PDB file of C-alpha atoms and ligand atoms in Angstrom:
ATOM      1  CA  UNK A1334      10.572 -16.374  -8.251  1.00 72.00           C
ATOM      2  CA  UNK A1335      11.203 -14.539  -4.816  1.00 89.00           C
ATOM      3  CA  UNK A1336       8.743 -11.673  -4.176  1.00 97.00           C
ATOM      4  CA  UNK A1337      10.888  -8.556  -3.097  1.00 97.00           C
ATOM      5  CA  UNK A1338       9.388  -7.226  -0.092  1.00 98.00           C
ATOM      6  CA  UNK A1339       7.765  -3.857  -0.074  1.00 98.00           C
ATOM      7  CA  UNK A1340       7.945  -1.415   3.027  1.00 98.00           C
ATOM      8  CA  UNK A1341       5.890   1.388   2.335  1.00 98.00           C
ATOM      9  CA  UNK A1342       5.418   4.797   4.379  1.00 98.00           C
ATOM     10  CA  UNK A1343       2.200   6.309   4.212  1.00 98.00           C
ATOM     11  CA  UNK A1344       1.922   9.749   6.192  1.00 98.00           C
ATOM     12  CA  UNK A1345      -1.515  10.666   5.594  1.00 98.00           C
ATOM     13  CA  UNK A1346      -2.525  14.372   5.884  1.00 98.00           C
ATOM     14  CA  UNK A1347       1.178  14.846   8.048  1.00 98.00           C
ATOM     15  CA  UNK A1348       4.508  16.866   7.456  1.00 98.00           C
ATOM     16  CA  UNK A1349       4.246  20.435   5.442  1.00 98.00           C
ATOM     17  CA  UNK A1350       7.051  20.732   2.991  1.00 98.00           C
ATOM     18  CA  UNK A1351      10.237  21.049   5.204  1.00 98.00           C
ATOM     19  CA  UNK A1352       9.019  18.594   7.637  1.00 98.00           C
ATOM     20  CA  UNK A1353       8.854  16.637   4.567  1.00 98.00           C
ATOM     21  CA  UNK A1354      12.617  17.151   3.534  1.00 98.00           C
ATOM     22  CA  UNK A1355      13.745  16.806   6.895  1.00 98.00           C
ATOM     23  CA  UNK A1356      12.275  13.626   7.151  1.00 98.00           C
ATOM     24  CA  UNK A1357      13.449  12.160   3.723  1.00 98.00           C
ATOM     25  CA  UNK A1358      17.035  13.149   4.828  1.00 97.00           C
ATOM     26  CA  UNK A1359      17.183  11.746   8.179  1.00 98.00           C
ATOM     27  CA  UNK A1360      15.566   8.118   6.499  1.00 98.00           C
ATOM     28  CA  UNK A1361      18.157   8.295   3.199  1.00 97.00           C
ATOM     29  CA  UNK A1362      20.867   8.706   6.297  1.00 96.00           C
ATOM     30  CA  UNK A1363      19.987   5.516   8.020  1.00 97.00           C
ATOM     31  CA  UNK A1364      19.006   3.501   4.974  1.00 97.00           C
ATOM     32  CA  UNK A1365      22.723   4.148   3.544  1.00 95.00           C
ATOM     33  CA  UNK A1366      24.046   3.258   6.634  1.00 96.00           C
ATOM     34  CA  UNK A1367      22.225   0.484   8.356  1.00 97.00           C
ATOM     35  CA  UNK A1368      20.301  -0.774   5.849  1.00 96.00           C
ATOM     36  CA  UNK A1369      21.688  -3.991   4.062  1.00 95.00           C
ATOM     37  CA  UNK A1370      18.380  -5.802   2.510  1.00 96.00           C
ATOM     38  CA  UNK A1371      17.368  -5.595  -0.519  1.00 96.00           C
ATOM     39  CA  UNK A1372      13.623  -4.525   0.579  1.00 98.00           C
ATOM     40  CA  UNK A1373      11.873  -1.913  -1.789  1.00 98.00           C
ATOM     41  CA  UNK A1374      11.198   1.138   0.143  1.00 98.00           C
ATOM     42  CA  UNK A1375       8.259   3.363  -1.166  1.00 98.00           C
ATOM     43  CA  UNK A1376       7.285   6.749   0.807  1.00 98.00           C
ATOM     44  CA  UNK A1377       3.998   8.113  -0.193  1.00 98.00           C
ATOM     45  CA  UNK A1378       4.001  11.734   1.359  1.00 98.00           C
ATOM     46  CA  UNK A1379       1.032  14.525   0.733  1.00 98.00           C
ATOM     47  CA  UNK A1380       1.082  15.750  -3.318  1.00 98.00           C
ATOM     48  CA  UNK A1381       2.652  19.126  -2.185  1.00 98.00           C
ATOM     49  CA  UNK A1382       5.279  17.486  -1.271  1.00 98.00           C
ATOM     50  CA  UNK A1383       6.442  14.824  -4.265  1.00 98.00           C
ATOM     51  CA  UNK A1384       8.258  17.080  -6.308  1.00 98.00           C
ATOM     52  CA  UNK A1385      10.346  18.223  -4.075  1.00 98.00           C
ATOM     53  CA  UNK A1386      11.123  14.654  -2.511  1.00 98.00           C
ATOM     54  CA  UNK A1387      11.673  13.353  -5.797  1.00 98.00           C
ATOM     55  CA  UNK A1388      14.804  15.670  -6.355  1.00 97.00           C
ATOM     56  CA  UNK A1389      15.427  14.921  -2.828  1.00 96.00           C
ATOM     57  CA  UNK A1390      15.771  10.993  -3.247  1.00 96.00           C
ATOM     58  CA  UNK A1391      17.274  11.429  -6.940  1.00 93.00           C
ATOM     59  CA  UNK A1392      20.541   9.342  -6.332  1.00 89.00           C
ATOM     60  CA  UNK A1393      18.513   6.914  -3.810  1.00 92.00           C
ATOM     61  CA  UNK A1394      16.876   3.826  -4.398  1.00 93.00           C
ATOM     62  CA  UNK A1395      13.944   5.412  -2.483  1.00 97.00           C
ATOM     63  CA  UNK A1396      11.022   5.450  -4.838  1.00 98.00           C
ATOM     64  CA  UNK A1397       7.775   7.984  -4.678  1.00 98.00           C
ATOM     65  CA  UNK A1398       3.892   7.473  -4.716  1.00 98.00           C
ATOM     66  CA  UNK A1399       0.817   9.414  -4.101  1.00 98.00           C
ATOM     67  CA  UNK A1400      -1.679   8.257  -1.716  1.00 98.00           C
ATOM     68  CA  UNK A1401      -4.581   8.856  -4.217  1.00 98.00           C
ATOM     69  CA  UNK A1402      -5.754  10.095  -7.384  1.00 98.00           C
ATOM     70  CA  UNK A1403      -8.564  10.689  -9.648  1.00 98.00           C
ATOM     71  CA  UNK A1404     -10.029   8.493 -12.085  1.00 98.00           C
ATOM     72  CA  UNK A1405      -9.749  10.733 -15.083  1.00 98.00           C
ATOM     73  CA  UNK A1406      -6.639  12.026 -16.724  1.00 94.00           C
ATOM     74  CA  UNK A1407      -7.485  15.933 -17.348  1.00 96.00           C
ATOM     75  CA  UNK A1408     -10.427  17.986 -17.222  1.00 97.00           C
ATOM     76  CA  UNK A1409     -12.720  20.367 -15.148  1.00 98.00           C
ATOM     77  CA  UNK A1410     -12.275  18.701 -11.685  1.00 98.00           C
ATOM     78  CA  UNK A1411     -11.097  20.954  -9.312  1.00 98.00           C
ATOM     79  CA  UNK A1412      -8.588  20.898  -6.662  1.00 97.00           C
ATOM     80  CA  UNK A1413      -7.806  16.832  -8.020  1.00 98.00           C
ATOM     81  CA  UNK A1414      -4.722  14.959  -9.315  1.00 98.00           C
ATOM     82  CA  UNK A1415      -4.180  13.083 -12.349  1.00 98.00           C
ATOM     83  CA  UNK A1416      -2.500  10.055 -12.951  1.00 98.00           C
ATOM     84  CA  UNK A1417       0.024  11.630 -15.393  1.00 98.00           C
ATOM     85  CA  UNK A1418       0.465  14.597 -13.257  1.00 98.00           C
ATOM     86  CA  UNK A1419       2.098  12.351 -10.365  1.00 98.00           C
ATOM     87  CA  UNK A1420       4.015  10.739 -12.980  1.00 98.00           C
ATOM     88  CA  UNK A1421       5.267  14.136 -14.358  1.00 98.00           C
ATOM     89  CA  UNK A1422       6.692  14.771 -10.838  1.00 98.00           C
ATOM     90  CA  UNK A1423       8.540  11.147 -10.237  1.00 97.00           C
ATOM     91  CA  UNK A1424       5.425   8.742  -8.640  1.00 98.00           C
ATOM     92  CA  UNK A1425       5.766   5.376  -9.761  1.00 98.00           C
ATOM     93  CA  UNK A1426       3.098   3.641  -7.032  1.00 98.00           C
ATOM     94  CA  UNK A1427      -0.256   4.979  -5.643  1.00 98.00           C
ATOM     95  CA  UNK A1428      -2.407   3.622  -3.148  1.00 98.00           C
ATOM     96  CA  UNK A1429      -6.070   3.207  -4.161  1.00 98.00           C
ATOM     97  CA  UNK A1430      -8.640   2.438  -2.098  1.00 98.00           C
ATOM     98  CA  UNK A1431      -7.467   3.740   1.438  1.00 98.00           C
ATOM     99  CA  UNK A1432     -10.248   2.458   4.062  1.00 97.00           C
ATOM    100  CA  UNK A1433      -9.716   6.550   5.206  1.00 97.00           C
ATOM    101  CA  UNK A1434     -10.568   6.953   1.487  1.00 98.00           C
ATOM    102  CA  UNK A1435     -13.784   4.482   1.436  1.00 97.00           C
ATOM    103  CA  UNK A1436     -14.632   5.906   4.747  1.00 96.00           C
ATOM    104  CA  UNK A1437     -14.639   9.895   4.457  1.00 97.00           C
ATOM    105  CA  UNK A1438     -14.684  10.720   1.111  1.00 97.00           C
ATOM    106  CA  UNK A1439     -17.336   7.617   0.114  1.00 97.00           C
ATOM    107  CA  UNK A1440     -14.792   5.711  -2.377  1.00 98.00           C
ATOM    108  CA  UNK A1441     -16.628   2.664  -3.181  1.00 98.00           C
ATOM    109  CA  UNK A1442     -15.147  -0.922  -5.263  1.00 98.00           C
ATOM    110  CA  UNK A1443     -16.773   0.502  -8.499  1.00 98.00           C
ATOM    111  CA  UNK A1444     -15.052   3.955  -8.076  1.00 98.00           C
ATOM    112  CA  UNK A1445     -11.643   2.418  -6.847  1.00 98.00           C
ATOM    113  CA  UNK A1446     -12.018  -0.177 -10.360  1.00 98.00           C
ATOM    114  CA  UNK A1447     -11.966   2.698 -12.568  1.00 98.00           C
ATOM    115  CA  UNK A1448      -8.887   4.644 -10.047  1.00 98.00           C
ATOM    116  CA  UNK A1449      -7.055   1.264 -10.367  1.00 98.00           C
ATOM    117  CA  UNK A1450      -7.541   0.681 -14.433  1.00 98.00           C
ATOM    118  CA  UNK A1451      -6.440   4.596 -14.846  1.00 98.00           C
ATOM    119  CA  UNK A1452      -3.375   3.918 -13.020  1.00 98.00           C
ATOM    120  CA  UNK A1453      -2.268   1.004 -14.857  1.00 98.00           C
ATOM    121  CA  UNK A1454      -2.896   2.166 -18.454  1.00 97.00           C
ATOM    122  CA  UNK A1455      -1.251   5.440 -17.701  1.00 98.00           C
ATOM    123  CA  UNK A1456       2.181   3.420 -16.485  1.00 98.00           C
ATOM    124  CA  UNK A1457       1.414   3.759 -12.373  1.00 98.00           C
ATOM    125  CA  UNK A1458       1.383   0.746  -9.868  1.00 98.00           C
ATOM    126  CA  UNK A1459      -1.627   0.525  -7.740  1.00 98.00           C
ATOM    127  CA  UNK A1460      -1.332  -0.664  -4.373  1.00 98.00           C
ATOM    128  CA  UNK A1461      -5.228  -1.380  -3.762  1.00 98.00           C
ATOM    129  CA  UNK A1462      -5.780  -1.516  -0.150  1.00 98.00           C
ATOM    130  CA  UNK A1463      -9.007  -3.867   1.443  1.00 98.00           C
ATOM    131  CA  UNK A1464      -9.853  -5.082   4.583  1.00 98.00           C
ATOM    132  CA  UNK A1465     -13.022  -5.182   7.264  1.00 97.00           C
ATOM    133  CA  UNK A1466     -14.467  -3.133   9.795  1.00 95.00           C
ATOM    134  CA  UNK A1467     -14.425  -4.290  13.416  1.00 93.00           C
ATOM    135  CA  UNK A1468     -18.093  -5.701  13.115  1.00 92.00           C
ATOM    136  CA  UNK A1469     -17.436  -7.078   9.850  1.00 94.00           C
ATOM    137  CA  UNK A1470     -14.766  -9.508  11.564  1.00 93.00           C
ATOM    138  CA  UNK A1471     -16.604  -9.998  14.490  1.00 91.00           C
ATOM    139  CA  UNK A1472     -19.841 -11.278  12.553  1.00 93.00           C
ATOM    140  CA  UNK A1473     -18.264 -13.404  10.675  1.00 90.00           C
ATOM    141  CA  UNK A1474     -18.805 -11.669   7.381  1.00 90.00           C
ATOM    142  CA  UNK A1475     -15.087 -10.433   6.305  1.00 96.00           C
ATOM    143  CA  UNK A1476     -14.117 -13.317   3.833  1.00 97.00           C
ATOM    144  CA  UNK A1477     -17.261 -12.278   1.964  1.00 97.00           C
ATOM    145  CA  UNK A1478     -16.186  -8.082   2.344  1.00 97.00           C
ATOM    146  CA  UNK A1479     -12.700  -9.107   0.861  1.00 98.00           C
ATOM    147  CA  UNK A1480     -13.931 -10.892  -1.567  1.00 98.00           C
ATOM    148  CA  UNK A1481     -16.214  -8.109  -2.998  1.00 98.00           C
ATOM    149  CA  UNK A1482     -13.334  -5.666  -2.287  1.00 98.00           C
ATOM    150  CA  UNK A1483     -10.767  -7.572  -4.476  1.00 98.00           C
ATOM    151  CA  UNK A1484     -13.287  -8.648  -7.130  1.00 98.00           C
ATOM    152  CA  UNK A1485     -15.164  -5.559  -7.607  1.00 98.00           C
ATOM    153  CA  UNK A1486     -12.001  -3.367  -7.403  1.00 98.00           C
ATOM    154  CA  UNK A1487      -9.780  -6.167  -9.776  1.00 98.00           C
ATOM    155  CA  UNK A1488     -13.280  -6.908 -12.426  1.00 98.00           C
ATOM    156  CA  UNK A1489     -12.185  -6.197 -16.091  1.00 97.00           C
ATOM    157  CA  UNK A1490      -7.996  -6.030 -15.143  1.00 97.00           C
ATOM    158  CA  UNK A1491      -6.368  -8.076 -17.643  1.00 95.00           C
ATOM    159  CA  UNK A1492      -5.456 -11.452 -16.531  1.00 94.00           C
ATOM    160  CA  UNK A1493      -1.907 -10.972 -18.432  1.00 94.00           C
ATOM    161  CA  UNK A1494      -0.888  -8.429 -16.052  1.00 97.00           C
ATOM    162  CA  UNK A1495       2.410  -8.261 -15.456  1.00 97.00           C
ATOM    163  CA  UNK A1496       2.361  -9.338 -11.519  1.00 97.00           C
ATOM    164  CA  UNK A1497       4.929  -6.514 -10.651  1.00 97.00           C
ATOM    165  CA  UNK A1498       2.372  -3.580 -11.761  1.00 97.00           C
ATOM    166  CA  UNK A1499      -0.317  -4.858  -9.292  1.00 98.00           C
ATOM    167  CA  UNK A1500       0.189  -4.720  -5.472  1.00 98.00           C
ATOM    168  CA  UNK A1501      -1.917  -5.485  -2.643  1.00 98.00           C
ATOM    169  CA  UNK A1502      -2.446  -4.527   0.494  1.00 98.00           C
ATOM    170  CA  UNK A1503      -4.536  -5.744   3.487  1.00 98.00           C
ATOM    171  CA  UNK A1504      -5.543  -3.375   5.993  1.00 97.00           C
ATOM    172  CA  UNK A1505      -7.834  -4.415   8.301  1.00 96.00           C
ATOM    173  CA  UNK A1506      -9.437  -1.078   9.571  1.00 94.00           C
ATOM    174  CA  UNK A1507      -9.850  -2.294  13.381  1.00 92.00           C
ATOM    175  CA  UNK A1508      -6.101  -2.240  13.130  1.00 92.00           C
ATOM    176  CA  UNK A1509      -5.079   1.076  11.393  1.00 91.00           C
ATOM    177  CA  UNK A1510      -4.102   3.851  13.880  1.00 85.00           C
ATOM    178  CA  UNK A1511      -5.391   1.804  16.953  1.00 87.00           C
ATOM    179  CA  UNK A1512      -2.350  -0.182  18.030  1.00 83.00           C
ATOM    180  CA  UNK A1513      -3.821  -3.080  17.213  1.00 85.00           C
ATOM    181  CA  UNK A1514      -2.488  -5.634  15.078  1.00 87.00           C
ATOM    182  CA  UNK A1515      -3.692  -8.921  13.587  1.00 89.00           C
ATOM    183  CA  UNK A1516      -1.717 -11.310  14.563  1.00 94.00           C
ATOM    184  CA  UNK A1517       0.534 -12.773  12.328  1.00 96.00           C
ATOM    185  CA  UNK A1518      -1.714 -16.009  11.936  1.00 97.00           C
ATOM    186  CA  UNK A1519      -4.605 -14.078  11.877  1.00 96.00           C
ATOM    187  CA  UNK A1520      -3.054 -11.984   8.903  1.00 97.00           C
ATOM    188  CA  UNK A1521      -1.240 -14.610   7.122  1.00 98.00           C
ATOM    189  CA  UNK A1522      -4.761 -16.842   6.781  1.00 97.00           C
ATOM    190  CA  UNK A1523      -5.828 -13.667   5.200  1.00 98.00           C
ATOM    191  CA  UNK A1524      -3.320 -13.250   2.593  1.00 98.00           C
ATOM    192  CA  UNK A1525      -3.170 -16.859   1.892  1.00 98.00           C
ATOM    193  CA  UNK A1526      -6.661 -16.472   0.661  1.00 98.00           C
ATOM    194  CA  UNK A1527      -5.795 -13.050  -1.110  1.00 98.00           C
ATOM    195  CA  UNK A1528      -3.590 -15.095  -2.801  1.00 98.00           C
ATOM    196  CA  UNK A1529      -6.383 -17.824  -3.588  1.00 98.00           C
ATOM    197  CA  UNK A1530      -8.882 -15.171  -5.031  1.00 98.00           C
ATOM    198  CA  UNK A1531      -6.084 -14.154  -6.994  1.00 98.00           C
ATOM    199  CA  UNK A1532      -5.518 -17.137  -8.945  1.00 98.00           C
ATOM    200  CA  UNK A1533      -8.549 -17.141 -10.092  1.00 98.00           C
ATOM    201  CA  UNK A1534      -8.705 -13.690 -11.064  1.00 98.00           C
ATOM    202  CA  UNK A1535      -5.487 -13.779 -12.604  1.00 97.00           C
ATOM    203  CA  UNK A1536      -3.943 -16.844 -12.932  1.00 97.00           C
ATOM    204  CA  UNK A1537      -1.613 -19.052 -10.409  1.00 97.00           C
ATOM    205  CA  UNK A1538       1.325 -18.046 -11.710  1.00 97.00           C
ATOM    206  CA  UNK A1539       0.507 -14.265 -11.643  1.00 97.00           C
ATOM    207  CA  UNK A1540      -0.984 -14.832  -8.065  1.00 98.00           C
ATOM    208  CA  UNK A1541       1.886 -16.350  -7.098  1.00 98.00           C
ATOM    209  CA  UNK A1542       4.027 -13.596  -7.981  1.00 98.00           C
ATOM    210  CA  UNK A1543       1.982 -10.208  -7.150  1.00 98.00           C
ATOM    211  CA  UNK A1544       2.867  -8.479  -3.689  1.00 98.00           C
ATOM    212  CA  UNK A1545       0.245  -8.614  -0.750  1.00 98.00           C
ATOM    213  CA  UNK A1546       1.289  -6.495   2.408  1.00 98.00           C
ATOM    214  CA  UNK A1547      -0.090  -5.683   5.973  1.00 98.00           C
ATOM    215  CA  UNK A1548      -1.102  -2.498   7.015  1.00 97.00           C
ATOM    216  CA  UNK A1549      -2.703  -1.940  10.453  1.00 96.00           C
ATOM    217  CA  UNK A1550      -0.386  -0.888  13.460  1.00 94.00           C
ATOM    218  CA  UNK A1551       3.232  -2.310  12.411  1.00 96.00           C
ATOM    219  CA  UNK A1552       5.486  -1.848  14.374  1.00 97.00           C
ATOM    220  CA  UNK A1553       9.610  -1.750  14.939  1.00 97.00           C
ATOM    221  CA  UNK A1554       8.873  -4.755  17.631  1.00 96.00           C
ATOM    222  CA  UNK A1555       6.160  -6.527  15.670  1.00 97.00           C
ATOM    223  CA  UNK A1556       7.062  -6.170  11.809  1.00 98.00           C
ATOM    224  CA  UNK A1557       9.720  -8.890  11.671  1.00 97.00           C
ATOM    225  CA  UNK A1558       6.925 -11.503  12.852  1.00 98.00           C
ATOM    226  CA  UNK A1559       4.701 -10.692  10.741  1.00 97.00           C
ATOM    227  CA  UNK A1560       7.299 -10.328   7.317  1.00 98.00           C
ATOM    228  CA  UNK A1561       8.358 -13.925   8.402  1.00 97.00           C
ATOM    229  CA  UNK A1562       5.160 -15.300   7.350  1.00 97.00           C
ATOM    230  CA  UNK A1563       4.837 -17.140   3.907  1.00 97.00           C
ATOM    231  CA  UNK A1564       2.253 -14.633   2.159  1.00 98.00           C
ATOM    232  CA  UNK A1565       3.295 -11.029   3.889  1.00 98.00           C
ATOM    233  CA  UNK A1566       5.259  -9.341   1.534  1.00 98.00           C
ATOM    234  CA  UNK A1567       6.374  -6.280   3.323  1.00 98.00           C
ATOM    235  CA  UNK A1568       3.890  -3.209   5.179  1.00 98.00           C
ATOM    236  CA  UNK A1569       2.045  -0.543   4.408  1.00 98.00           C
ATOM    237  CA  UNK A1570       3.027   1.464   7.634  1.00 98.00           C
ATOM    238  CA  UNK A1571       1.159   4.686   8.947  1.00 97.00           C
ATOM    239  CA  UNK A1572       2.205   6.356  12.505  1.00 97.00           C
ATOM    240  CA  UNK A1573       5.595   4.282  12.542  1.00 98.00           C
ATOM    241  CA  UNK A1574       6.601   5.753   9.395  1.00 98.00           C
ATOM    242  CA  UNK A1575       6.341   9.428  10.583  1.00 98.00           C
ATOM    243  CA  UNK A1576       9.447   8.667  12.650  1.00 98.00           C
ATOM    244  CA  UNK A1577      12.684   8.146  10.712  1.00 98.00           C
ATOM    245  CA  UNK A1578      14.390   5.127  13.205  1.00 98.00           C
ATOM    246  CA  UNK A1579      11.146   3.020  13.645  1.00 98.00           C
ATOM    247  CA  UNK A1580      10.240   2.922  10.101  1.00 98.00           C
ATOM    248  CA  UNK A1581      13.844   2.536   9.386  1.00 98.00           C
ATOM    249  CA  UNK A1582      13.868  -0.185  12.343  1.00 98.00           C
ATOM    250  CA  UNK A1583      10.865  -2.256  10.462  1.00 98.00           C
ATOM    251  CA  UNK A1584      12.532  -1.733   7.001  1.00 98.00           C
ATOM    252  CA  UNK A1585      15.419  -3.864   8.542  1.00 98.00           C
ATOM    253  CA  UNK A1586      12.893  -6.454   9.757  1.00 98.00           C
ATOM    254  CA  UNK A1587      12.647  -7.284   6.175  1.00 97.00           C
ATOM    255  CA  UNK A1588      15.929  -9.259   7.116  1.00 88.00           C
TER     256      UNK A1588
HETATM  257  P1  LIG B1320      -1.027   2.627  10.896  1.00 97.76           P
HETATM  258  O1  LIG B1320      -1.674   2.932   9.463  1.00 97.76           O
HETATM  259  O2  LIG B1320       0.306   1.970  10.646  1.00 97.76           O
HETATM  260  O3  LIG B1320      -0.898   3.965  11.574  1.00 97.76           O
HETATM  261  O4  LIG B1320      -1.971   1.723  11.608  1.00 97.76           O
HETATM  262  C1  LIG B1320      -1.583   2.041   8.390  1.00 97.76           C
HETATM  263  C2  LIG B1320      -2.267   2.620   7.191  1.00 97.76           C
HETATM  264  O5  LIG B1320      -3.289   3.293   7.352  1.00 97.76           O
HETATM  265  O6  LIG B1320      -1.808   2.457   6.038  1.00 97.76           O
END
């Protein structure tokens, strides 16, 4: 079975509420009128905002998730989001595991397991982000960091997953926000082996079949390289989703 490719916009701690809207507009604008793939385009805005988007994007095939959430579903946790909560408002994705996530607010592989089991069992798609440092790659030592990453973050998951509710996403953090981008060999060796670790996780078939994109600088000029390769199944996108024609530009790429 094909994999439907995945562009997803991530804006981070950007766009108050009617910088929000204005933004959703001007995108639903161009995807009705350039856009002729089939790619599955996901925004994931700040929480104040989802509501709001979600009536926005009602009659679109544009579809809604929350950049994080918390690993219980109610209780005395203040100023923190619950799984249910972002369904109640129209999420049906979150990203877990956000190396500005592991990196400021100390999210570690056991936290992001229990983030990533709470989203599944309460009906939300995690897209579980991992990827190495700088030093990491330049020592030698990132197979073993993705490896931890995807099997302390996947341990306990059911191996009967259904291969649509899971998503990937490799980020290597020496390319997120810095304009540089692995190259697409670089990345596709990468997700080939994602792919490996995830047969044995889950099973071929399910590896096979489960989404793994890049995030880390793309690009309108460098995104239809990289979704060419044989294991990159679309792009978490950052700074070029903020702008409505490049991250309309790179949902194109998808081809
Ligand atoms: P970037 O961010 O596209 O700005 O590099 C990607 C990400 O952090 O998801």
């Amino acid at each position: 079975m094909k994999r439907r490719k995945i562009v997803a916009g991530n804006w981070k701690m950007n766009n108050d509420l009617n910088e929000a809207l204005g933004l959703v507009t001007e995108i639903k604008g161009i995807v009705k009128d350039e856009v002729r793939n089939d790619a599955e385009i996901i925004l994931f805005p700040p929480y104040i905002s989802l509501a709001s988007i979600a009536k926005n994007i009602e009659k679109h095939p544009i579809l809604l998730g929350a950049q994080n959430v918390h690993q219980e579903n109610v209780g005395a946790y203040t100023g923190e989001i619950s799984v249910s909560m972002l369904k109640s408002v129209g999420c049906s994705y979150v990203i877990i595991g956000h190396s500005e996530r592991r990196q400021y607010f100390s999210e570690d592989n056991e936290l992001l397991n229990l983030k990533i089991k709470r989203a599944i069992s309460g009906g939300l798609v995690p897209i579980y982000c991992i990827g190495e440092t700088l030093e990491e790659r330049e020592n030698g030592d990132f197979w073993d960091v993705l490896k931890t990453q995807l099997w302390e973050g996947l341990e306990g998951i059911s191996a009967e997953i259904a291969p649509e509710k899971m998503v990937i996403a490799y980020e290597p953090v020496w390319a997120i926000g810095t304009g540089k981008t692995a190259s697409t060999e670089q990345a596709q060796d990468v997700h080939s082996y994602i792919r490996e670790e995830l047969a044995e996780i889950f099973s071929p078939e399910t590896a096979a079949q489960i989404r793994i994109l890049y995030g880390g600088s793309v690009k309108p000029d460098n995104a239809k390289e990289l979704f060419s390769a044989p294991d990159i199944d679309g792009g978490l996108i950052g700074g070029a989703s903020l702008k409505s024609r490049d991250f309309c530009e790179i949902i194109k790429a998808v081809g």
